[in-house]
Short mmCIF file of N, CA, C and O in Angstrom, two decimals:
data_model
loop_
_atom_site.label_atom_id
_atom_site.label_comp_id
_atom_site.label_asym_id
_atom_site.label_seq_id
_atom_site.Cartn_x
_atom_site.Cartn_y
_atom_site.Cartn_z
N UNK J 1 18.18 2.34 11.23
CA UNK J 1 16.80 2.63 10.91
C UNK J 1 16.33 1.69 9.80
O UNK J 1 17.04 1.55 8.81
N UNK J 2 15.54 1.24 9.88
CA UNK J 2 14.54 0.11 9.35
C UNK J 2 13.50 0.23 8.92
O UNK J 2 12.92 0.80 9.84
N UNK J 3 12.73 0.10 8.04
CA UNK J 3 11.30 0.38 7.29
C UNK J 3 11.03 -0.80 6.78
O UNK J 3 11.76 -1.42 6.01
N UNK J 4 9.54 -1.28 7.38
CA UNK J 4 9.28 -2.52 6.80
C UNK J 4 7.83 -2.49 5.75
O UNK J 4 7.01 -1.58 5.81
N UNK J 5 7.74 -3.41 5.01
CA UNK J 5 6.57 -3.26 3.91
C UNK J 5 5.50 -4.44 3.74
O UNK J 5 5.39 -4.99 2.65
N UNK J 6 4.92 -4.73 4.56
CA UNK J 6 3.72 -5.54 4.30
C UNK J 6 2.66 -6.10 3.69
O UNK J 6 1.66 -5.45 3.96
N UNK J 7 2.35 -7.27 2.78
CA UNK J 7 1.54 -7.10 1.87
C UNK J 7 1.05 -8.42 2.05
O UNK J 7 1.32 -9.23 2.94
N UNK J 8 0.11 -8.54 0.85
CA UNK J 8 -0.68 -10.81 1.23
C UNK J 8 -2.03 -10.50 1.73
O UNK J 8 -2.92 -10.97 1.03
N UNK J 9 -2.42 -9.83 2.77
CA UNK J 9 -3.46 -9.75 3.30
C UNK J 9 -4.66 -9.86 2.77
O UNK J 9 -4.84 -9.19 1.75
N UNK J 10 -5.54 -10.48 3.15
CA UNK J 10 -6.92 -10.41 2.74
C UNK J 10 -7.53 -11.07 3.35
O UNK J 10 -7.22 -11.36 4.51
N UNK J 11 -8.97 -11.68 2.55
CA UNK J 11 -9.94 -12.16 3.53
C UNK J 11 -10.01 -13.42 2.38
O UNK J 11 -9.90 -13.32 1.16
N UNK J 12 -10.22 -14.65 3.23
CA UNK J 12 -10.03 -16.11 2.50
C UNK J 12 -11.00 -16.83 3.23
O UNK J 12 -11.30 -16.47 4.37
N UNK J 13 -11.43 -17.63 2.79
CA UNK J 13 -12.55 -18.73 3.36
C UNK J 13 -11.65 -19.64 4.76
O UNK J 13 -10.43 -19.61 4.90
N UNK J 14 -12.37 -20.20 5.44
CA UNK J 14 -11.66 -21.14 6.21
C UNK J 14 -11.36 -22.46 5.58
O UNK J 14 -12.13 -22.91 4.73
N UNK J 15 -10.25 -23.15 5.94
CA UNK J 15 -9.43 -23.74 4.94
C UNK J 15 -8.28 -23.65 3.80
O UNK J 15 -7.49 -24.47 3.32
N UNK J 16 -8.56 -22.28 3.60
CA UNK J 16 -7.80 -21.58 2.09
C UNK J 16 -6.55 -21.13 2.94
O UNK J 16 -6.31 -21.47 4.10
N UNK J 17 -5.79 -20.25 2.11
CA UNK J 17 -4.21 -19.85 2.26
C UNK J 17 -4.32 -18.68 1.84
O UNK J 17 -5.17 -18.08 1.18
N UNK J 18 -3.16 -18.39 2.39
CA UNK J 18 -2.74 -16.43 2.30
C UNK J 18 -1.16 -16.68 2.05
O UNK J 18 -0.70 -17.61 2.71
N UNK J 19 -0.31 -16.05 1.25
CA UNK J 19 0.95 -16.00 1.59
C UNK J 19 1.13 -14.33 2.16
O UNK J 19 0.56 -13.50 1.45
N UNK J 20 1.67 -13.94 3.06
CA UNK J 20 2.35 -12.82 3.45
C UNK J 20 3.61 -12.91 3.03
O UNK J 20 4.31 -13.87 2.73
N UNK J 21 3.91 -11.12 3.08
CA UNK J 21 5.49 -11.34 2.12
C UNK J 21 5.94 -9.40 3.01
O UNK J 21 4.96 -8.66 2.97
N UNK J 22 6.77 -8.98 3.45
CA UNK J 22 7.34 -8.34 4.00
C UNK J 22 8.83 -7.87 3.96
O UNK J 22 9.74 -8.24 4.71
N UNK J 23 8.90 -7.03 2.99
CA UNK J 23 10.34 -6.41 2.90
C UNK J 23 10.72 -5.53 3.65
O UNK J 23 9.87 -4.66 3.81
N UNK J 24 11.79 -5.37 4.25
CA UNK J 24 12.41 -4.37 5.13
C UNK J 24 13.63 -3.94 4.29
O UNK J 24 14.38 -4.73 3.71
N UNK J 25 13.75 -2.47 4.29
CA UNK J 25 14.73 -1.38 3.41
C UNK J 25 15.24 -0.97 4.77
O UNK J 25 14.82 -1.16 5.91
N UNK J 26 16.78 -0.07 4.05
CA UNK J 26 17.23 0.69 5.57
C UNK J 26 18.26 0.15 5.87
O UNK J 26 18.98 -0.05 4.89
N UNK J 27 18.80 -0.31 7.18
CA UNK J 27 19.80 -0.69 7.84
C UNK J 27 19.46 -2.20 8.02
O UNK J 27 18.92 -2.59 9.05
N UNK J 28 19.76 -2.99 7.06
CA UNK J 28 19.21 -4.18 7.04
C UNK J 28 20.54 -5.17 6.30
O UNK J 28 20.56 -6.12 5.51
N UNK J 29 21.70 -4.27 7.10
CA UNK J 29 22.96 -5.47 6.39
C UNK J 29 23.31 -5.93 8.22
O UNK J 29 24.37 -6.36 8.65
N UNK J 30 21.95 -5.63 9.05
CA UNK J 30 22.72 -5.96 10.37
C UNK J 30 22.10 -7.37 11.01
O UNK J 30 22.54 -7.99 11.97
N UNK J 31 20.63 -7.77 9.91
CA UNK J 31 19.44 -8.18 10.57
C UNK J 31 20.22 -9.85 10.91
O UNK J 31 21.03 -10.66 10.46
N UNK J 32 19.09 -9.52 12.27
CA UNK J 32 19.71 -10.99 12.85
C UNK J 32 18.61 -11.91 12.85
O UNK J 32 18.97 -13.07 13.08
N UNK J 33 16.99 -11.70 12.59
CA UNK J 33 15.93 -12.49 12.68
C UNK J 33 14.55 -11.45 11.75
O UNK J 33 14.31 -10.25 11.86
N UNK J 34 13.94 -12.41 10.96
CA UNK J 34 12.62 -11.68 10.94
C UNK J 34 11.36 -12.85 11.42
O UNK J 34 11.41 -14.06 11.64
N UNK J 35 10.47 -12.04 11.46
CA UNK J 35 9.10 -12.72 11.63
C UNK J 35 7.80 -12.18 11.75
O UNK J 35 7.70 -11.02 11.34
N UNK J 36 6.50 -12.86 12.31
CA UNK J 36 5.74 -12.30 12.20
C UNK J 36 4.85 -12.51 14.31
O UNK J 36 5.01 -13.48 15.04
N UNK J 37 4.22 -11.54 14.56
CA UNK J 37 3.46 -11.27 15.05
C UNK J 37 2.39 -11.38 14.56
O UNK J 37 2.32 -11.40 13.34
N UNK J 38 0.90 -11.51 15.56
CA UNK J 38 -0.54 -11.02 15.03
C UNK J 38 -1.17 -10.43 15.98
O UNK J 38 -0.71 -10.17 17.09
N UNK J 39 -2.11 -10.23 15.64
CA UNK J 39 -3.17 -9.19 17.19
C UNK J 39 -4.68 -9.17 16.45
O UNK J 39 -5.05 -8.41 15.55
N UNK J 40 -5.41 -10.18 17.09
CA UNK J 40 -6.56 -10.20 17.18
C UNK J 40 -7.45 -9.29 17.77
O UNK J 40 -7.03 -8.86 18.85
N UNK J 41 -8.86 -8.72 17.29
CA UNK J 41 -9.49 -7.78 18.20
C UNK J 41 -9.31 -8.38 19.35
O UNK J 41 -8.97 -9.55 19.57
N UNK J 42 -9.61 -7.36 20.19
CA UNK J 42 -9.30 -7.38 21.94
C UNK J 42 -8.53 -8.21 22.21
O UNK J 42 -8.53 -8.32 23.44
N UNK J 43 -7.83 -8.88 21.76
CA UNK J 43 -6.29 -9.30 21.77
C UNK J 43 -4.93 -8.55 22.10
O UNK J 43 -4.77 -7.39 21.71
N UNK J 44 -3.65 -9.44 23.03
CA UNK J 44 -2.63 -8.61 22.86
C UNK J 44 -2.21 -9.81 21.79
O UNK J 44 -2.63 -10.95 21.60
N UNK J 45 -0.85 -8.72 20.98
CA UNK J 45 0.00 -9.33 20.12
C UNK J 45 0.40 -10.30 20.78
O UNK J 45 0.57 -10.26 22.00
N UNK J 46 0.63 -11.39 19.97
CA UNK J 46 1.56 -13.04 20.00
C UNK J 46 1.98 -13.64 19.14
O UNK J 46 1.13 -13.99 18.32
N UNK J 47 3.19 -13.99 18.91
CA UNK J 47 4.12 -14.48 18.35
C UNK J 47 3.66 -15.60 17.59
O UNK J 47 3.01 -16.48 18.15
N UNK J 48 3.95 -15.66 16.36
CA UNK J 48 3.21 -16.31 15.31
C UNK J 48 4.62 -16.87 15.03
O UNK J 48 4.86 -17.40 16.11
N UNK J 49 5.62 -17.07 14.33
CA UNK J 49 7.07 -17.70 13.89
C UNK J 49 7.99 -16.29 13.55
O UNK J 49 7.87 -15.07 13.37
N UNK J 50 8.97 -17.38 13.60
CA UNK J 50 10.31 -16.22 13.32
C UNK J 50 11.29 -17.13 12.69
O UNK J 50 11.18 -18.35 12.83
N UNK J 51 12.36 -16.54 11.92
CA UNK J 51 13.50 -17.16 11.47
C UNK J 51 14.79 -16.45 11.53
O UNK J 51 14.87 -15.22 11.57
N UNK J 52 15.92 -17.35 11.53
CA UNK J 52 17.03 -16.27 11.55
C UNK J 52 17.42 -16.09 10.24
O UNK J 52 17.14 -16.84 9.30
N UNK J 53 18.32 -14.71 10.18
CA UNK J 53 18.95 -14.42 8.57
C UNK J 53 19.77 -15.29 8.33
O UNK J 53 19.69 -15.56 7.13
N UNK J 54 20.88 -16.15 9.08
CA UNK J 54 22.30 -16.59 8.47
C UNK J 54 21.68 -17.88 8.42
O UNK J 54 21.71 -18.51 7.37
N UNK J 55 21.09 -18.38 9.48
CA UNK J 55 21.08 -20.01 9.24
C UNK J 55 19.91 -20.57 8.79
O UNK J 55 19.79 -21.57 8.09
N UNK J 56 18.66 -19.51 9.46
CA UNK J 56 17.29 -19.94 8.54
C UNK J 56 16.70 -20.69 9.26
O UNK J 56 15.80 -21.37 8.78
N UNK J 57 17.15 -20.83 11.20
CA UNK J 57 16.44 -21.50 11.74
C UNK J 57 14.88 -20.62 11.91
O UNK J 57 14.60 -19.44 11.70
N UNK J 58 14.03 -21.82 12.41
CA UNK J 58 12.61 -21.62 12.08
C UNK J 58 12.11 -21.81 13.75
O UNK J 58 12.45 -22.72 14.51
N UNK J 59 11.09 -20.48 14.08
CA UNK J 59 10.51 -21.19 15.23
C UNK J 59 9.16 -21.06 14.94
O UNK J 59 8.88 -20.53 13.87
N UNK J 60 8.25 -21.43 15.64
CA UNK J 60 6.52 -21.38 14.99
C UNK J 60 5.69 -21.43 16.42
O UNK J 60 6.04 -22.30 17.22
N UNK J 61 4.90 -20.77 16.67
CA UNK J 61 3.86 -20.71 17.97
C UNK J 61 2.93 -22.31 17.55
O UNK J 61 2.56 -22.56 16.40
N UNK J 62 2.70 -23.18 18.70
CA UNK J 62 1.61 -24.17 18.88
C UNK J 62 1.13 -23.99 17.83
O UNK J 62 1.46 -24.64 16.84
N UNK J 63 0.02 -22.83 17.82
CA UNK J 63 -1.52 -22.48 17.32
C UNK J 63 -1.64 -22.94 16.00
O UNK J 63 -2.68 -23.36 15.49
N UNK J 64 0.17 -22.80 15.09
CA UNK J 64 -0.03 -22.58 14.02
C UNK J 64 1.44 -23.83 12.98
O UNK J 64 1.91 -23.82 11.84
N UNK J 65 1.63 -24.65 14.19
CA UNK J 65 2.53 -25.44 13.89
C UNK J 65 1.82 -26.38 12.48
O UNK J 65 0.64 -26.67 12.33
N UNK J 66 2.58 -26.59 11.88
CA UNK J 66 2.01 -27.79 10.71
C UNK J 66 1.12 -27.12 9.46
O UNK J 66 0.85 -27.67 8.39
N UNK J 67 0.69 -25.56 9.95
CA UNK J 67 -0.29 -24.93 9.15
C UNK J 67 0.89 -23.86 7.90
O UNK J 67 1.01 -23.64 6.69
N UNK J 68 1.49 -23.48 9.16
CA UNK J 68 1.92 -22.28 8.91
C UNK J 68 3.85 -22.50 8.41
O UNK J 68 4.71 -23.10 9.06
N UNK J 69 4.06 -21.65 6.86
CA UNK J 69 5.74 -21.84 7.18
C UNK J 69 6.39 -20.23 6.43
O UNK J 69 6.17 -19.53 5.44
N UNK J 70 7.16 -20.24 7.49
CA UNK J 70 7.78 -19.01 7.29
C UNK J 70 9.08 -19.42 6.69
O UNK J 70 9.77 -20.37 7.05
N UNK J 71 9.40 -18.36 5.48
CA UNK J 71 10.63 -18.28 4.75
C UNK J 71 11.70 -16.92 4.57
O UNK J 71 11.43 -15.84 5.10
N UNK J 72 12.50 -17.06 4.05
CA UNK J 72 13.56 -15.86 3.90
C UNK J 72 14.09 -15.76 2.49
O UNK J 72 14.26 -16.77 1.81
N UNK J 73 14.43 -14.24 1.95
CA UNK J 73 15.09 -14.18 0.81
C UNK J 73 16.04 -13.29 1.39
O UNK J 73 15.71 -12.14 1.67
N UNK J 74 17.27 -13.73 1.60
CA UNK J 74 18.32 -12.84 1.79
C UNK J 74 18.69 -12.01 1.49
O UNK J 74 18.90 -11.02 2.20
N UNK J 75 18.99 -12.16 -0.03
CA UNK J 75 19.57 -11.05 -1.37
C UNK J 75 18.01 -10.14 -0.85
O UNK J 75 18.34 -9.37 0.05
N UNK J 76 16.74 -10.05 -1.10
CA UNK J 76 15.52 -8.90 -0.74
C UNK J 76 15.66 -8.56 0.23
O UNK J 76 15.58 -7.33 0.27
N UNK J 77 15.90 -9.11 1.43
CA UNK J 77 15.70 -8.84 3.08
C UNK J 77 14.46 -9.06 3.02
O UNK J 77 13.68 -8.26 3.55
N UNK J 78 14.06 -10.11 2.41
CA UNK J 78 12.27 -10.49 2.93
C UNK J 78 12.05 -11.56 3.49
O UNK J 78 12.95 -12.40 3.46
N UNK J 79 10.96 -11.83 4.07
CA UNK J 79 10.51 -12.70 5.06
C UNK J 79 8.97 -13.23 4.81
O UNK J 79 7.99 -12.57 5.14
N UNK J 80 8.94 -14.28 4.28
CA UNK J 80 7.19 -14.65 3.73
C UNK J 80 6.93 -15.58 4.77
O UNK J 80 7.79 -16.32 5.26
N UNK J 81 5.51 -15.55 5.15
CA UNK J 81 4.66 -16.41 5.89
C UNK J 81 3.14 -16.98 4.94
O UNK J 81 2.01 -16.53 4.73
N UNK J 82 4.00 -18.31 4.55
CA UNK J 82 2.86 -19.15 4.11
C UNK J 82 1.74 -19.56 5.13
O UNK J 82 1.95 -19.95 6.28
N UNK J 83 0.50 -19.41 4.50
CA UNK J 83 -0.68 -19.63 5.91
C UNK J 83 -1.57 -20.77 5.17
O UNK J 83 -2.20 -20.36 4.20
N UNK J 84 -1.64 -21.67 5.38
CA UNK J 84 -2.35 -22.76 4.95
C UNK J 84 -3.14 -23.27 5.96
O UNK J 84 -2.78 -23.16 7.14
N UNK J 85 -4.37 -23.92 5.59
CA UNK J 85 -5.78 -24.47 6.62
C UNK J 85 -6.06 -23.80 7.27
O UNK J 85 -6.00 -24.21 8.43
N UNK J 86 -6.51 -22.49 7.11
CA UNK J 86 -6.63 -21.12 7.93
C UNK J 86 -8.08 -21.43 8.48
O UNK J 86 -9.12 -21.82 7.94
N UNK J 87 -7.79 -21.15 9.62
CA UNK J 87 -9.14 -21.14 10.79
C UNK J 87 -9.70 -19.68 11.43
O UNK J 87 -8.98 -18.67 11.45
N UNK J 88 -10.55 -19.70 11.75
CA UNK J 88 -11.32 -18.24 11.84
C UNK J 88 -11.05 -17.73 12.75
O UNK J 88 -11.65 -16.69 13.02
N UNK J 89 -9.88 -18.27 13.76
CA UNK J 89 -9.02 -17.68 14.41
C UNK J 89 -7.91 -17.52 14.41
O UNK J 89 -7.22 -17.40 15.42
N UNK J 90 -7.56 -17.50 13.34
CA UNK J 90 -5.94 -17.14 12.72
C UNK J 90 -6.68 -15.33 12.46
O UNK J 90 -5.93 -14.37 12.33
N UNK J 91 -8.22 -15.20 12.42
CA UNK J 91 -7.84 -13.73 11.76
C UNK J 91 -7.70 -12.55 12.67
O UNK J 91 -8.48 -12.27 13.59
N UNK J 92 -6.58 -11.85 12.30
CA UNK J 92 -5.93 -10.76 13.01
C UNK J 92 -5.54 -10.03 12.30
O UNK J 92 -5.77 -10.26 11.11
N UNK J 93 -4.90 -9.05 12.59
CA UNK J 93 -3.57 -7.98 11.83
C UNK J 93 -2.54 -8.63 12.11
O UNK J 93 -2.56 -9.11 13.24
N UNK J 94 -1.26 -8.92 11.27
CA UNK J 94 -0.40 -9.53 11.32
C UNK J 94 0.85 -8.52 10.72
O UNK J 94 1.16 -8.04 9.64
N UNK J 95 1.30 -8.52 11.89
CA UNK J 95 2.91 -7.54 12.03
C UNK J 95 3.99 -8.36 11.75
O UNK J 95 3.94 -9.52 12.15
N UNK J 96 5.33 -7.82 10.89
CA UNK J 96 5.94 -8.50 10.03
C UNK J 96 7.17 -7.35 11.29
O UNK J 96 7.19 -6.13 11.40
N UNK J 97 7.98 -8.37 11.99
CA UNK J 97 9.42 -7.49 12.55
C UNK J 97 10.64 -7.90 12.40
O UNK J 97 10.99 -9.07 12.30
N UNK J 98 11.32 -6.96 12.38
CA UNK J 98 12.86 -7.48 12.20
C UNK J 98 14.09 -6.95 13.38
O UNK J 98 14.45 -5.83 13.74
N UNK J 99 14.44 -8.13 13.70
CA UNK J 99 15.52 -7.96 14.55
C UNK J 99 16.86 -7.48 14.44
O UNK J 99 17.69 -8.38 14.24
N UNK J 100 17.38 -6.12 14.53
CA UNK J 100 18.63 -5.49 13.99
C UNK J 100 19.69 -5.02 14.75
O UNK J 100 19.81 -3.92 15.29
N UNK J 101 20.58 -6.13 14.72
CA UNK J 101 21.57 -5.36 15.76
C UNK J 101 22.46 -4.32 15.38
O UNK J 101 22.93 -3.98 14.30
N UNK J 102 22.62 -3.69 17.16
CA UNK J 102 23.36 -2.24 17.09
C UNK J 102 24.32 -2.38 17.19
O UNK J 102 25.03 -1.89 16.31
N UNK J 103 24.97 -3.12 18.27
CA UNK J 103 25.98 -3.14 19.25
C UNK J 103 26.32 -4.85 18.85
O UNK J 103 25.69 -5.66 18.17
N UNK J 104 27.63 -4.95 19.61
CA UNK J 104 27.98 -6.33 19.45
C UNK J 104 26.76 -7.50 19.92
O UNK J 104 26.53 -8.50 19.25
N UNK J 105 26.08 -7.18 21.13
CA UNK J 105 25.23 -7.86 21.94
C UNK J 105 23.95 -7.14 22.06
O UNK J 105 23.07 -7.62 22.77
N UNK J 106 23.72 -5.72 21.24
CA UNK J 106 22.39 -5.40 21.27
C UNK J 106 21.96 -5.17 20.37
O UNK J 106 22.42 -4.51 19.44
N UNK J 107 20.28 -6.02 20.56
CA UNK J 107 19.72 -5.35 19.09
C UNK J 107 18.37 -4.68 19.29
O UNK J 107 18.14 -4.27 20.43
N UNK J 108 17.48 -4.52 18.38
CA UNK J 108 16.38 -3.52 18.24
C UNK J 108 15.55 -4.48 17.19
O UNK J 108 15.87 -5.17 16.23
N UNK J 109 14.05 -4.12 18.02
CA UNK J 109 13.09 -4.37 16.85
C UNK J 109 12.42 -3.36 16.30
O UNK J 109 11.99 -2.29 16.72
N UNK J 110 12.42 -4.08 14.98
CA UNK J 110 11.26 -2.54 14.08
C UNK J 110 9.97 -3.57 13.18
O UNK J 110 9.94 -4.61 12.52
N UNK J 111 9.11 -2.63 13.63
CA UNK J 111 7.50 -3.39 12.83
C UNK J 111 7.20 -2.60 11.86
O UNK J 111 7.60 -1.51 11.45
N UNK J 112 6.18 -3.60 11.46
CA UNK J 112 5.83 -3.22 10.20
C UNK J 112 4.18 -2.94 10.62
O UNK J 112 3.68 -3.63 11.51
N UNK J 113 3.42 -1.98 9.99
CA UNK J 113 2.39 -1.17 9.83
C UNK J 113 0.96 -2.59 10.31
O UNK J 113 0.02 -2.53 11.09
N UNK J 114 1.33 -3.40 9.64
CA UNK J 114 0.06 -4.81 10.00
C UNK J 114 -0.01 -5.05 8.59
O UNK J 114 0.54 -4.43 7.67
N UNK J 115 -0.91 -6.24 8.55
CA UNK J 115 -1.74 -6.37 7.46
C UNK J 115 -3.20 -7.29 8.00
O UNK J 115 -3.17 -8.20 8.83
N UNK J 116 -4.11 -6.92 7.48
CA UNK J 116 -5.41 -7.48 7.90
C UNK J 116 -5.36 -8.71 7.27
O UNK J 116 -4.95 -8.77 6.12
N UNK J 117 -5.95 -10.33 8.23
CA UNK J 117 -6.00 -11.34 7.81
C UNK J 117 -7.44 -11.59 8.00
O UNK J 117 -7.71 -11.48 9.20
N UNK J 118 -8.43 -11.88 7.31
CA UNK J 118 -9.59 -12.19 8.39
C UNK J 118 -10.10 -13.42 7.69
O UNK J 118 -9.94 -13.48 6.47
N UNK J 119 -10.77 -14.51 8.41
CA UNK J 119 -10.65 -16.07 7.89
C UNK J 119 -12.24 -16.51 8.13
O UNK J 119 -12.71 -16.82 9.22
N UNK J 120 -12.73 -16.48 7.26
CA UNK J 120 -14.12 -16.67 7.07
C UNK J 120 -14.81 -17.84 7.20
O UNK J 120 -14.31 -18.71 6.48
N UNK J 121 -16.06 -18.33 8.03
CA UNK J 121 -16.23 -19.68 8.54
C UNK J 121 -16.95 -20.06 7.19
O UNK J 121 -17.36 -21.21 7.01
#
């Protein structure tokens, strides 16, 4: 069981930056990846970047390559998403998840509540 904590959010001009920052408490000596999701009105969720815990590889969606960099603090179990040159369609709710395995070969995701991003023209 996993509980995650979301914070950073706000409303920024277009151009400006947000850092997001997301701690997960709980069963979190298992985690194998965190990252972030977003969900735009009338939007489904899509995958914004992710990283792994041990090695710190990095993946990043198109939309947000070169803008956007996601980091890790091990010792916290946190996971920050730097948002830089923010465009007025970066704004969404942005879900912070973590990947936790159960089993040798299975794992589970757990989200976090959102946080509102909204990017002002």
């Amino acid at each position: 069981q996993v509980q995650l904590v979301e914070s950073g959010g706000g409303l920024v001009q277009a151009g400006g930056s947000l850092r997001l920052s997301c701690a997960a408490s709980g069963r979190t000596d298992s985690t194998n990846a965190m990252g972030w999701y977003r969900q735009a009105p009338g939007k489904e969720r899509e995958f914004v970047a992710s990283i792994t815990w041990s090695g710190g590889s990095t993946s990043y969606a198109d939309s947000v390559k070169g803008r956007f960099t996601i980091s890790r603090d091990n010792a916290k179990t946190t996971v920050y998403l730097q948002m830089s040159s923010l465009k007025p369609e970066d704004t969404a709710i942005y879900f912070c998840y973590t990947n936790v395995r159960v089993l040798l070969f299975t794992s589970e995701n757990y989200w976090g509540q959102g946080t509102q991003v909204t990017v002002s023209s």
